[in-house]
Tab-separated table of C-alpha atoms in Angstrom:
chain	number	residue	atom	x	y	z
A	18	UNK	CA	-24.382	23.195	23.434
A	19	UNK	CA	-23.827	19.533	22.560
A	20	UNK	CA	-20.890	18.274	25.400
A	21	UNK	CA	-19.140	16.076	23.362
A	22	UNK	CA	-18.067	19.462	21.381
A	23	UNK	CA	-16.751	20.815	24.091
A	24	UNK	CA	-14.678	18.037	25.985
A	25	UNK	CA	-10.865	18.176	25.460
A	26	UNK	CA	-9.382	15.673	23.478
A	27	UNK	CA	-7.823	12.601	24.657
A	28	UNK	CA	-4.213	12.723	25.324
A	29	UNK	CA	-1.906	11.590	22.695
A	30	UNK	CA	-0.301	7.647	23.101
A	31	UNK	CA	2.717	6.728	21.594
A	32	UNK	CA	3.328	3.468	20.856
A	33	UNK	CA	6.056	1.804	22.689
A	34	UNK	CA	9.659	2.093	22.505
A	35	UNK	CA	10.471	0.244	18.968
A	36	UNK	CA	14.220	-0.342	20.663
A	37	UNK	CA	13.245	-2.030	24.080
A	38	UNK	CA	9.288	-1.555	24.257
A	39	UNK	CA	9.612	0.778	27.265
A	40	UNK	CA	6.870	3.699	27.589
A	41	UNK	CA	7.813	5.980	24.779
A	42	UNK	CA	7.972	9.539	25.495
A	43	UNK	CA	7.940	11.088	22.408
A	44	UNK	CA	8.916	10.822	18.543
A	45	UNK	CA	12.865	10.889	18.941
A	46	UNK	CA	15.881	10.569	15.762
A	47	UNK	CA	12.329	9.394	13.746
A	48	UNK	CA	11.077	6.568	15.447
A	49	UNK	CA	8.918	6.501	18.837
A	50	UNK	CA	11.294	6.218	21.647
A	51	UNK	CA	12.045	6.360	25.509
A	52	UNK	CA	14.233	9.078	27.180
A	53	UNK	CA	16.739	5.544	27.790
A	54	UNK	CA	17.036	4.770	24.336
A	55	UNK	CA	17.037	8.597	23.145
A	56	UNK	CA	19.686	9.664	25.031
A	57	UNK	CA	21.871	6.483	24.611
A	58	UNK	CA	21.022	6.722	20.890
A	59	UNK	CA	22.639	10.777	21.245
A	60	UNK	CA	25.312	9.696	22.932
A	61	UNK	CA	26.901	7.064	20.945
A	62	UNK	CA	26.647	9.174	17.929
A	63	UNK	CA	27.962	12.393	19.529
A	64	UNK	CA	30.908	10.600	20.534
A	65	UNK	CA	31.409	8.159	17.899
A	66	UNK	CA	31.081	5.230	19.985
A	67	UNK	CA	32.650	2.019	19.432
A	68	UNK	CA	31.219	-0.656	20.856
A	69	UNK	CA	31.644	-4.901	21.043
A	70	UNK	CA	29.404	-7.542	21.549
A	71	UNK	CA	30.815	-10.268	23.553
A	72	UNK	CA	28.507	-13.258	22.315
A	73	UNK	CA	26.722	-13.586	18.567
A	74	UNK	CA	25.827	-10.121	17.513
A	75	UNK	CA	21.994	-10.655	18.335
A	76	UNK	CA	21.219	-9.879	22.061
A	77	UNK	CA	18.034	-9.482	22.678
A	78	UNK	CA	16.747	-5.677	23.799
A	79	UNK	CA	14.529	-4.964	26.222
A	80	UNK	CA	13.342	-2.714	28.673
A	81	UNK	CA	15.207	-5.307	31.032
A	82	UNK	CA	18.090	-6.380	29.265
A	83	UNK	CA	18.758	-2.915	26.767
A	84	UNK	CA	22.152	-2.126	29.538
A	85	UNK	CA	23.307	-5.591	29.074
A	86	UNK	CA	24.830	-4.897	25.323
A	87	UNK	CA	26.034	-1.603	24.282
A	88	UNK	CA	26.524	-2.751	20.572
A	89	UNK	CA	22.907	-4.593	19.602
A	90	UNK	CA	21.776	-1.780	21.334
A	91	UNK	CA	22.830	0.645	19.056
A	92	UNK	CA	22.671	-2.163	16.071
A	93	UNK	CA	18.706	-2.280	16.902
A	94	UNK	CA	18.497	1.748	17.286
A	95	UNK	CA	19.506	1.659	13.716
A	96	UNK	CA	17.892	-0.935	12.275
A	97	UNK	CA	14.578	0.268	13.929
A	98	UNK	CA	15.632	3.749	12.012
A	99	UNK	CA	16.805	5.916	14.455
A	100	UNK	CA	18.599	8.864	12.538
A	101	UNK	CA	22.301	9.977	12.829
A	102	UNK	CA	21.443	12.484	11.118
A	103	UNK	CA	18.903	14.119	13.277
A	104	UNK	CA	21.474	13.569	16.148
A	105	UNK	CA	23.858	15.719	14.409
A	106	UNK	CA	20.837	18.146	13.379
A	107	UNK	CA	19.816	18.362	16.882
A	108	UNK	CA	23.324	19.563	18.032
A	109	UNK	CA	23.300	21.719	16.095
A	110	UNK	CA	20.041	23.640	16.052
A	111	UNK	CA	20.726	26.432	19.024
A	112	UNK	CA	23.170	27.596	17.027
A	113	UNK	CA	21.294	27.905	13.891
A	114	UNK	CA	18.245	29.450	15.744
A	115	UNK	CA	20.651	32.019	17.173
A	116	UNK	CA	22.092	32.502	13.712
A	117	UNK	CA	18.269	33.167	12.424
A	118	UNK	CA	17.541	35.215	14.719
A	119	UNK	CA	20.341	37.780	14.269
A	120	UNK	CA	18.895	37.414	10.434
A	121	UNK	CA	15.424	37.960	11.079
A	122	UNK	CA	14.175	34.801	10.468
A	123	UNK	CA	16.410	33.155	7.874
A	124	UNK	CA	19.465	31.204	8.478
A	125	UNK	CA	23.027	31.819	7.344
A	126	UNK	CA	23.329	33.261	3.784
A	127	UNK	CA	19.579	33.479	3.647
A	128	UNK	CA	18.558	29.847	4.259
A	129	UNK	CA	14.848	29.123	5.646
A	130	UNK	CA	14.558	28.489	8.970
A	131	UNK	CA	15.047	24.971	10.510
A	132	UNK	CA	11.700	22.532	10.322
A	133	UNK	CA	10.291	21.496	13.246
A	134	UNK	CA	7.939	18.116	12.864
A	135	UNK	CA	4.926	19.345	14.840
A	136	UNK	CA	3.081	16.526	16.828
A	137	UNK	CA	0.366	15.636	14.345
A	138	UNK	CA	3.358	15.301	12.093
A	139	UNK	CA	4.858	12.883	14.436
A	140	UNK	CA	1.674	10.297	14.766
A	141	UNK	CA	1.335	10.804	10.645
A	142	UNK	CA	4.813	9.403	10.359
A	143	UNK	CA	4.236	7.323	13.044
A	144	UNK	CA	1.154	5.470	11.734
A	145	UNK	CA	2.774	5.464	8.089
A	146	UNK	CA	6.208	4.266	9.023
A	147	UNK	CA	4.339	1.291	11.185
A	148	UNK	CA	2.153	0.366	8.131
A	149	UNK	CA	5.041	0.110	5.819
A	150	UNK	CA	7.128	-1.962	8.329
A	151	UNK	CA	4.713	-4.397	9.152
A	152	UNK	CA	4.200	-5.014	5.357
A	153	UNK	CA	7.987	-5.020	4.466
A	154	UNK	CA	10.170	-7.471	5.256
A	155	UNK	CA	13.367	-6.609	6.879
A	156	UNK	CA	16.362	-7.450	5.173
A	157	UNK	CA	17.925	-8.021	8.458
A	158	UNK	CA	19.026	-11.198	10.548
A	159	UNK	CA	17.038	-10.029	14.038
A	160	UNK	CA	18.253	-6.595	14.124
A	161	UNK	CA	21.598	-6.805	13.847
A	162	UNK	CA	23.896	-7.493	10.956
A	163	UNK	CA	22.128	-7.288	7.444
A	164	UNK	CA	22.200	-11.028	5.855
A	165	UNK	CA	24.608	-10.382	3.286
A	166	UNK	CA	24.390	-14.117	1.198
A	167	UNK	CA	23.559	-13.960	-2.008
A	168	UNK	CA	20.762	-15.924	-3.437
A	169	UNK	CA	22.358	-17.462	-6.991
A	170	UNK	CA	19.522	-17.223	-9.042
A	171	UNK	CA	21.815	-18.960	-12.145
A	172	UNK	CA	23.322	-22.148	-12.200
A	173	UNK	CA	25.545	-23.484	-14.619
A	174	UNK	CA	23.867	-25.806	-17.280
A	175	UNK	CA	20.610	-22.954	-16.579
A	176	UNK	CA	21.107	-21.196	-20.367
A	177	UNK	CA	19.368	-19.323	-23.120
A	178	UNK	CA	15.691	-19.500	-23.009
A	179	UNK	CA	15.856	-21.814	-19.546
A	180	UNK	CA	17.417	-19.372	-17.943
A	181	UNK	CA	15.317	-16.783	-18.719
A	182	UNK	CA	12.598	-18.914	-17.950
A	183	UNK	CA	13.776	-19.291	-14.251
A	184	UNK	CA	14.270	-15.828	-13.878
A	185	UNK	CA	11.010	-15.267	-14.971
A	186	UNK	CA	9.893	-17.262	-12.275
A	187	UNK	CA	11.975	-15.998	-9.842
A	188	UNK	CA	10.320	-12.366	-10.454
A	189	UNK	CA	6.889	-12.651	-10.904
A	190	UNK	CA	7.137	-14.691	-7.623
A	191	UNK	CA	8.702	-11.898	-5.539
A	192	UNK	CA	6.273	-8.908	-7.544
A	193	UNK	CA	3.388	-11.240	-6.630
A	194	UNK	CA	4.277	-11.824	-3.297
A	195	UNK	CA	4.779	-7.762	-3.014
A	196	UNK	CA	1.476	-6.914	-4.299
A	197	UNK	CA	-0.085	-8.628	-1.428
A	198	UNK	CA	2.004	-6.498	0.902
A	199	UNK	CA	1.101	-3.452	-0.650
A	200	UNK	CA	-2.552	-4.469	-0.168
A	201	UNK	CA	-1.920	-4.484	3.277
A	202	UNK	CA	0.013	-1.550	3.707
A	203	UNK	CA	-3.183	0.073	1.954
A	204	UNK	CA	-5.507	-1.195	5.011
A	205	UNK	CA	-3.431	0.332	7.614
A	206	UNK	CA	-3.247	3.575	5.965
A	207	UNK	CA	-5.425	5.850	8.603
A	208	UNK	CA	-8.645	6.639	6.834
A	209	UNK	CA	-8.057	4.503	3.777
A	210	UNK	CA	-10.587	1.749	4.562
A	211	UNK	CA	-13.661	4.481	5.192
A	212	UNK	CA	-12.932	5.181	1.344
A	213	UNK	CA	-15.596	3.731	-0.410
A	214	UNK	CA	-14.783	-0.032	-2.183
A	215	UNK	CA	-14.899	2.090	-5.497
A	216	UNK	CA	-12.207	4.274	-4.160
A	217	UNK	CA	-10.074	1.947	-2.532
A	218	UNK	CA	-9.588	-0.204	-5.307
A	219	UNK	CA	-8.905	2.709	-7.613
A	220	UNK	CA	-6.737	4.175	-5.582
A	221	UNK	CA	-4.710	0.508	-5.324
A	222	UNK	CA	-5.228	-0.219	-8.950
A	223	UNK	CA	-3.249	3.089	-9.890
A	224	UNK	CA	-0.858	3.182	-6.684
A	225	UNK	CA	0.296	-0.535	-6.967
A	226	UNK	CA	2.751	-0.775	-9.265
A	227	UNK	CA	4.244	2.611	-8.110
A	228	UNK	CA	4.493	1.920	-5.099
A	229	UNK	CA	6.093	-2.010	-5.854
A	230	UNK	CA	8.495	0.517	-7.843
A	231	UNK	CA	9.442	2.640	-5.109
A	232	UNK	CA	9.900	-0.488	-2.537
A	233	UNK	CA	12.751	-1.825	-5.062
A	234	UNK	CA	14.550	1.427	-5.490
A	235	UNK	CA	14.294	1.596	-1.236
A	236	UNK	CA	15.901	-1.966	-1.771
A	237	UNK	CA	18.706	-1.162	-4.293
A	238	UNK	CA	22.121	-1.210	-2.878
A	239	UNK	CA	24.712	1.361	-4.223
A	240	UNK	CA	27.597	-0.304	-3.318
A	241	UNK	CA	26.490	-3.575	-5.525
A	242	UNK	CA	24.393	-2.326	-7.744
A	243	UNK	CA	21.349	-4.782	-7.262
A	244	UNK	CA	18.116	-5.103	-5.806
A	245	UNK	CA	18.118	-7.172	-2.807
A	246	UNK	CA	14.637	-9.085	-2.217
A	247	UNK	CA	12.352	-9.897	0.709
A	248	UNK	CA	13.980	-13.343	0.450
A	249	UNK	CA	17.248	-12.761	0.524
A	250	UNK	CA	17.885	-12.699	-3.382
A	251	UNK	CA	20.053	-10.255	-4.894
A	252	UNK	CA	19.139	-9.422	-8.630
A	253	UNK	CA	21.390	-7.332	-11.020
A	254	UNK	CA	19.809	-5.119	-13.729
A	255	UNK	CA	20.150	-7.599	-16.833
A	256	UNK	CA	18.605	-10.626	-14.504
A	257	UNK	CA	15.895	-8.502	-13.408
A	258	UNK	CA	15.228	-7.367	-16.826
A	259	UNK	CA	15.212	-10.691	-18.487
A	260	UNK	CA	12.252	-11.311	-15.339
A	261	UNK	CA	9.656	-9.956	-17.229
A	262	UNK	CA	10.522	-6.319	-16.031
A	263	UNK	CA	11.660	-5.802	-19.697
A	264	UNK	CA	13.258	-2.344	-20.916
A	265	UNK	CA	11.578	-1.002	-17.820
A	266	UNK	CA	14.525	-1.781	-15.682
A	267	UNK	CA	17.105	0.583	-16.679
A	268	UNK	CA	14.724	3.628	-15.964
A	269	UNK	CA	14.156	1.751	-12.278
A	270	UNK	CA	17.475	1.181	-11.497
A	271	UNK	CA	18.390	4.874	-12.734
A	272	UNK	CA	15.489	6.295	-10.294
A	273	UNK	CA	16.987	3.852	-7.329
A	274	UNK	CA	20.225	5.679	-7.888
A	275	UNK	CA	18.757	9.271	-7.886
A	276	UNK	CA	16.247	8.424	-4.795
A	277	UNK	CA	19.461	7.490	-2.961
A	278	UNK	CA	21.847	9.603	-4.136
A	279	UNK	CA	19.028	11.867	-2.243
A	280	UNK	CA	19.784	10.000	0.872
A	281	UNK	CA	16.470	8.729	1.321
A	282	UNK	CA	15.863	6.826	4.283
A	283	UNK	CA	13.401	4.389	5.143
A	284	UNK	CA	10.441	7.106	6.384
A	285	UNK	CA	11.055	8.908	3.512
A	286	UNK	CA	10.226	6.072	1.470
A	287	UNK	CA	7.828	5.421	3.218
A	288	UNK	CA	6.041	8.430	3.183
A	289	UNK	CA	6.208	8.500	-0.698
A	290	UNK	CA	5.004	4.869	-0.746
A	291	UNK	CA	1.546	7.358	1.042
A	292	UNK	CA	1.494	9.879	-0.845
A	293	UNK	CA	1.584	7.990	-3.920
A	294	UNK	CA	-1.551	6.116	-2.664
A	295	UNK	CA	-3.893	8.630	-1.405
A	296	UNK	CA	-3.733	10.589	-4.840
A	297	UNK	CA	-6.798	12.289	-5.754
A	298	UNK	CA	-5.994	12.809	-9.239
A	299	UNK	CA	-6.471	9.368	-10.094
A	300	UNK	CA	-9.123	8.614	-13.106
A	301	UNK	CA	-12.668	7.105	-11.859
A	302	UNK	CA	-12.422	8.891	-7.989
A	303	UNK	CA	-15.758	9.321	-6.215
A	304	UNK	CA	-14.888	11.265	-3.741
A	305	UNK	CA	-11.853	13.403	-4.801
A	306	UNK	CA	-12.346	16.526	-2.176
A	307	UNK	CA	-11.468	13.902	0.672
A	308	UNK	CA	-9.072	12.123	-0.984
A	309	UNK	CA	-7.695	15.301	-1.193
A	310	UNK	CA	-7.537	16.723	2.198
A	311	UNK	CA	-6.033	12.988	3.429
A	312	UNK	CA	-3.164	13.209	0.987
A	313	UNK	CA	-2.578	17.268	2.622
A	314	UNK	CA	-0.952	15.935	6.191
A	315	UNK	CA	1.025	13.153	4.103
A	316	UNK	CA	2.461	15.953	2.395
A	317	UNK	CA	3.423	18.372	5.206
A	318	UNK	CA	4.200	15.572	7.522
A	319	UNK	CA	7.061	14.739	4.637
A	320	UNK	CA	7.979	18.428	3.706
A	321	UNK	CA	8.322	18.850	7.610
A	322	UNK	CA	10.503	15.957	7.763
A	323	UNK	CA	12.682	16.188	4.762
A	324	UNK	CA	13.763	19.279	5.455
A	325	UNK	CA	14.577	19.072	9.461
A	326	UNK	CA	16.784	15.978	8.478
A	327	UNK	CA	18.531	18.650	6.101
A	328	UNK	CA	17.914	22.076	7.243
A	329	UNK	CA	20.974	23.099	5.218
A	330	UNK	CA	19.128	21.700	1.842
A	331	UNK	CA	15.668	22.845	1.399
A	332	UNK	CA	15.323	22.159	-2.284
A	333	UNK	CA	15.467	18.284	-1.459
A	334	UNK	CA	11.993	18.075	-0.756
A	335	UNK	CA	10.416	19.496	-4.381
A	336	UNK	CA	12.856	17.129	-5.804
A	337	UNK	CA	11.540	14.008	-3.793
A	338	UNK	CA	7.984	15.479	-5.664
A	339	UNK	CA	10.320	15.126	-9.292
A	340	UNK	CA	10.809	11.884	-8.448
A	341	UNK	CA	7.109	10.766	-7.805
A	342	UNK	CA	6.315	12.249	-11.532
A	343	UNK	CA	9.405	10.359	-12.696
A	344	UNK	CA	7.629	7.503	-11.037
A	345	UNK	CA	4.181	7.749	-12.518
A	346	UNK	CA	5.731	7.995	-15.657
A	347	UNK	CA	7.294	4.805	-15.366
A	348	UNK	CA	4.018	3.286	-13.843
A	349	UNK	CA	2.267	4.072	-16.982
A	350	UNK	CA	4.851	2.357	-19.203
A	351	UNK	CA	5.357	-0.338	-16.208
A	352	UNK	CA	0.840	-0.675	-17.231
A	353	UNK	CA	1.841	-0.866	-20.633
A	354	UNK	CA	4.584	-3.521	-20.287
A	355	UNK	CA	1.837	-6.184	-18.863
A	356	UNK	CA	-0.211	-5.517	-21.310
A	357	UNK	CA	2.447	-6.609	-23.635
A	358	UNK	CA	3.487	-9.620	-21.262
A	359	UNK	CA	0.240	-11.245	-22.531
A	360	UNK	CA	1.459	-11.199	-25.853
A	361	UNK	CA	5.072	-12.374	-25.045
A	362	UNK	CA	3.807	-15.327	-23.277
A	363	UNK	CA	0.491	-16.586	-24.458
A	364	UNK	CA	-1.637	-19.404	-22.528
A	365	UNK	CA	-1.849	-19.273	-18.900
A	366	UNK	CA	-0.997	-15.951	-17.170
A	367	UNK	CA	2.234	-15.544	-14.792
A	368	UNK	CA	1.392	-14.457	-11.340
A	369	UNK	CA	2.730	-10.979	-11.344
A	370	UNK	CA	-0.316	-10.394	-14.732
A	371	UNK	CA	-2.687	-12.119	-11.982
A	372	UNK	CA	-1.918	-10.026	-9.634
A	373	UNK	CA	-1.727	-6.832	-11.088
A	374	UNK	CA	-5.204	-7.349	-13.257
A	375	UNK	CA	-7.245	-9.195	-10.761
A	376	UNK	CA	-5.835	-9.579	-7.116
A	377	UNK	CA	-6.519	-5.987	-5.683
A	378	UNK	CA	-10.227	-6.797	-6.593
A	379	UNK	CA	-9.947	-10.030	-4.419
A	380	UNK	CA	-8.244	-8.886	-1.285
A	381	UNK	CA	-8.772	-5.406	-1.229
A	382	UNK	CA	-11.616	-5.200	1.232
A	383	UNK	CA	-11.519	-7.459	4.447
């Protein structure tokens, strides 16, 4: 019998703390974590915890300093994406074991039992959530307050056609810039860059603009109703309409809006962001079978964690699956609307045509 068959295989490594970069000990709230910053995490939430900073609002945490300041403490557990939710999930789950088990296996008034993220779940989510952090930029001033100034994208004697011309600008700058950081988020992907070229660029070709979708709606802020930008801009529907977006915007903006009135967080997103990309439906696929059984742990990794953040809602999940046909649907007008662009604005093309036509070609494989 060959050996290697038969040796065990090697332990599973977190990576470190995301709060204070101590040794994590486990997936914890959804993010890797150390028993320190787990059970302070529990804590403040269970008892509603108010704390105060006593200097700027941006201590830094560490595995040395993390007991120094209570609040950016807690401000980094969030903004890392530790989940108050699963706090309040957690507390509750003896009781709604005990409950299913008096039911035989269902929870009160029938519900399905509580998910439980199983550890392969946990490193999927892991290596996901990584990929899409590393390729979008926060939104946040360290990781502390969120940066709140808005970007004025109009000014005064900026009317008519010039003003549409600088929001033009403005746009196809940030998609372009986007692009490249879906690109990226591609590469880390485990498994994506053994695809073959053929397969990695068709897979981006058809993903791209989907996925640039989805990373707006995760940037769309109720409250204001606007997108806010990787550069601090916030853009309201008509401005990023009159960007080149087109009619395209109000079915956006109303898929923003039903994503979060879902209460999707950012490993939700995420996770969407790839599933949408390791599709093996897509047109032109060599090797669909394995495209195929990569996209299977994307999809139980999410089901698994969609429905332990609400145990209580088990229908969210097949509607988070609505959304991504919603989503193609718009992608496929979203293909249609470039095509038009060239038409709209003839002579040299804008970045965000460049980009979508030609730049997944160029960068796609290292």
């Amino acid at each position: 019998m060959d050996q290697g068959l038969s040796s065990p295989p090697p332990p599973r490594v977190y990576r470190p703390c995301v709060v204070c970069n101590d040794r994590s000990s486990g997936y914890h709230y959804g993010v890797s974590s150390c028993e320190g910053c787990k059970g302070f995490f529990r804590r403040s939430v269970q008892k509603n915890m108010q704390y105060t900073c006593h200097k700027d609002q941006t201590c830094p945490i560490n595995k040395v300093t993390r007991n120094r300041c209570q609040f950016c403490r807690l401000q980094k557990c969030l903004a890392m994406g530790m989940s108050k939710e699963a706090v309040r999930n957690d507390r509750n789950k003896k009781r709604k074991l005990a409950q299913m088990a008096d039911s035989g296996g269902c929870g009160p008034g029938g519900s399905p039992p509580v998910e439980e993220l199983t550890e392969d779940d946990q490193l999927t989510i892991q290596d996901v959530l990584e990929a899409h952090r590393a390729t979008t930029p926060a939104l946040t001033n360290g990781h502390s307050s969120p940066i709140t100034t808005q970007v004025e994208v109009r000014s005064p004697d900026q009317k008519g056609s010039e003003q549409v011309g600088f929001l033009w600008e403005k746009v196809t700058e940030l998609s372009s810039a986007a692009i490249v950081k879906i690109v990226d988020f591609a590469k880390k992907i485990p498994g994506f860059l053994t695809l073959s070229t053929s397969d990695q660029i068709t897979l981006l070709k058809a993903a791209c603009l989907e996925i640039m979708i989805l990373r707006i709606c995760e940037r769309y802020s109720v409250e204001r109703d606007m997108v806010h930008f990787a550069d601090g801009t916030w853009l309201r529907q008509e401005e990023v309409e009159q960007g080149g977006f087109g009619p395209l915007t109000a079915k956006i903006f109303h898929l923003a809006r039903q994503l979060h009135s879902l209460r999707c967080d950012q490993t939700e997103f995420a996770m969407l962001g790839s599933v949408c990309l390791i599709s093996g439906d897509r047109s032109g696929l060599e090797d669909v079978d394995r495209i195929e059984q990569m996209q299977e742990p994307l999809l139980e990794a999410l089901k698994h964690y969609v429905r332990s953040r609400r145990p209580d809602q088990p229908q969210v999940f097949a509607k988070m699956l609505m959304k991504l046909t919603d989503l193609r649907s718009i992608s496929v007008k979203g293909a249609e609307r470039v095509l038009h662009l060239k038409l709209e604005i003839p002579g040299t093309l804008p970045p965000l045509v460049i980009e979508m036509l030609d730049r997944v070609e160029n960068v796609c494989i290292p």
